[in-house]
Amino acid sequence: MTERKFLRIFKKHNQHHILDHYKNLSPQKQNTFLQGLEGLDFDLIFALHKDFCHKQTLSRITQDIRPASIITIPTSSEEKAFKEKARTIGESLIRKEKIAALIVAGGQGSRLGFEGPKGTFPITPVEKKTLFQLFSESLQAMSMRYHTTIPLLIMTSIENHQDTLNFFESHNFFGFDRDSIHFFQQGMLPSITPDSKLLLRDETNLFMNPDGHGGSLKALYDSGLLTYLIEKGVSELFYCQIDNPLVRIADPVFLGYHIMMNADISTKVVRRINIKEKVGVYVSVNGRDTIIEYSDLSPEKMSALDDHGDILYWAGNTAIHVLGLPFIRRLTQRGFALPYHCAEKSVQAIGPNGKLTKTQCWKFETFVFDAISLTEKTCCMEVARNEEFSPVKNREGADSPETASRAMNNLYRGWLEETGMAIPPDTQIEISPLFALDKEELVSKLKGSRLDIEGDVYLEEK
Ligand code: UTP
């Protein structure tokens, strides 16, 4: 950003503490400071600040909320046939190279409190493979199964981009051809105090936060990757988060349903564990599918039961989606369509008093699931939690590495038991995606053979 533009914008928005700070920097440091402001939309930040000051006085969502229409786990033979039809369609899409996979990994992972990108966290029960390795092997296995190449896109942020790249480089990109794996950075947004003051991270940088997982759609467009994929003939994007090791990456059934329903965006959901689970809920609002954050749904709705005593609004968001690329282009090419959310955080930053202190600030983000209510063409599919959803959010307790690793172990145990094997209760089990991607593949591979189980079990492709 030029100095002239900086002075104009910061005067206009009464950021005199930053202007004073800038004046006292050496010319070289001033230059570095200005470079860091490049591409930031300050008018947006101050407009959002004004909006949210106003919104704080508004009440909760009061629209007409109902359970959404969802493809549940098939039980009848008709439903099973529908699922198999979806699988065939999805498989054909994969074979025709119409699919790319996106993993969003730009978050700060503050609840986990792990040094380094979350994707470098060791998670599998026996081999302690990292999340990045696990996802990479799963996608490679899918590509091999369908004799094709599914490109992998990984979104990072400025805070973890270089570490992520170094990690992949030091592991030879886990076998990916360099031109089928793409890393791109999401945008950053300056954080702001409730009384409208920007903060400094250090001498030459404003205090900023990544612009949310919704920023993946904007960054795909801004980086040119969206156009690149469209020109390559890719039509759908499988989207997931780095923190769920149970994701069935590029699941053909899910892709098939998405196509059969002619959807712009599809979502996998699981049944909420109980009325208190803190998970976004997939509902219909004024006739449109929408995901509402648990904190935005009234306590009455969160705990409502149906006639059978089951949770009425049962569909918990897994953050696994398929998005059509033309839809992503519509949301991004004429200005970014996703709405911003505001969260108050306590951070260590240099405030208007010039000292490094704990300061309350607002961070603005967009959420990818807000794309759902921007189209009428949606599809939602129920999946079994124990098979597909166990996120790593917290250091311990619920949704922690321990629960995720246990979920993987239980899943693999179930697959092995399907082959008729008896497994001692304390045995830890891990099955490499390169050995078997699912129960069916495992059963067919181990047909007739028996494993001598002594200690933990790790099955890998020889
Ligand atoms: P979360 O919202 O759970 O955040 O992100 P987080 O960064 O993992 O953890 P906390 O909240 O700081 O403890 C869900 C997924 O979205 C990605 C994360 O990397 C994770 O895969 N994400 C989140 C981004 O890629 N960018 C963001 O700005 C936010």
mmCIF file of N, CA and C in Angstrom, residues 8 15 20 42 80 103 133 166 201 250 265 285 319 339 363 370 378 381 390 405:
data_model
loop_
_atom_site.group_PDB
_atom_site.id
_atom_site.type_symbol
_atom_site.label_atom_id
_atom_site.label_comp_id
_atom_site.label_asym_id
_atom_site.label_seq_id
_atom_site.Cartn_x
_atom_site.Cartn_y
_atom_site.Cartn_z
ATOM 1 N N ARG A 8 -4.360 8.373 4.299
ATOM 2 C CA ARG A 8 -5.752 8.774 4.044
ATOM 3 C C ARG A 8 -6.727 7.845 4.791
ATOM 4 N N GLN A 15 -7.493 6.229 13.285
ATOM 5 C CA GLN A 15 -6.515 5.281 13.840
ATOM 6 C C GLN A 15 -5.218 6.035 14.169
ATOM 7 N N ASP A 20 0.715 7.468 14.755
ATOM 8 C CA ASP A 20 1.820 7.909 15.628
ATOM 9 C C ASP A 20 2.922 6.850 15.665
ATOM 10 N N PHE A 42 -9.802 -2.131 4.320
ATOM 11 C CA PHE A 42 -10.126 -1.478 5.596
ATOM 12 C C PHE A 42 -11.553 -0.951 5.621
ATOM 13 N N LYS A 80 -31.422 -48.649 -0.611
ATOM 14 C CA LYS A 80 -30.085 -49.204 -0.863
ATOM 15 C C LYS A 80 -29.765 -49.157 -2.356
ATOM 16 N N ILE A 103 -8.777 -29.608 1.144
ATOM 17 C CA ILE A 103 -8.718 -29.696 2.610
ATOM 18 C C ILE A 103 -8.413 -28.308 3.139
ATOM 19 N N GLN A 133 -0.533 -36.924 6.376
ATOM 20 C CA GLN A 133 -0.160 -38.188 5.732
ATOM 21 C C GLN A 133 -1.393 -39.055 5.499
ATOM 22 N N ASN A 166 6.951 -26.894 3.947
ATOM 23 C CA ASN A 166 8.189 -27.577 4.362
ATOM 24 C C ASN A 166 7.897 -29.020 4.765
ATOM 25 N N ARG A 201 0.439 -6.465 15.990
ATOM 26 C CA ARG A 201 0.985 -7.744 16.475
ATOM 27 C C ARG A 201 2.410 -7.497 16.991
ATOM 28 N N ALA A 250 -13.370 -37.797 -1.117
ATOM 29 C CA ALA A 250 -13.922 -38.026 -2.465
ATOM 30 C C ALA A 250 -14.890 -39.204 -2.489
ATOM 31 N N ILE A 265 -24.523 -27.364 -3.792
ATOM 32 C CA ILE A 265 -23.714 -27.696 -2.607
ATOM 33 C C ILE A 265 -24.391 -28.824 -1.825
ATOM 34 N N VAL A 285 -34.825 -23.067 6.801
ATOM 35 C CA VAL A 285 -35.265 -21.764 7.327
ATOM 36 C C VAL A 285 -36.020 -21.049 6.225
ATOM 37 N N ALA A 319 -19.173 -30.648 8.345
ATOM 38 C CA ALA A 319 -18.259 -29.800 7.541
ATOM 39 C C ALA A 319 -17.643 -30.575 6.385
ATOM 40 N N PRO A 339 -21.684 -14.034 3.973
ATOM 41 C CA PRO A 339 -21.777 -13.020 5.030
ATOM 42 C C PRO A 339 -20.655 -13.202 6.058
ATOM 43 N N LYS A 363 -12.953 -10.602 15.826
ATOM 44 C CA LYS A 363 -12.413 -11.079 14.557
ATOM 45 C C LYS A 363 -13.569 -11.416 13.629
ATOM 46 N N ASP A 370 -22.349 -21.182 5.002
ATOM 47 C CA ASP A 370 -23.312 -20.133 4.644
ATOM 48 C C ASP A 370 -23.640 -20.149 3.154
ATOM 49 N N THR A 378 -29.706 -27.852 -3.162
ATOM 50 C CA THR A 378 -28.871 -28.429 -2.113
ATOM 51 C C THR A 378 -29.168 -29.919 -1.959
ATOM 52 N N MET A 381 -27.018 -35.464 3.219
ATOM 53 C CA MET A 381 -26.938 -36.917 3.363
ATOM 54 C C MET A 381 -26.525 -37.263 4.791
ATOM 55 N N SER A 390 -15.139 -37.632 13.601
ATOM 56 C CA SER A 390 -14.544 -37.554 14.942
ATOM 57 C C SER A 390 -13.482 -36.442 14.926
ATOM 58 N N SER A 405 -8.472 -40.875 17.897
ATOM 59 C CA SER A 405 -7.645 -42.061 17.722
ATOM 60 C C SER A 405 -8.452 -43.312 18.132
#
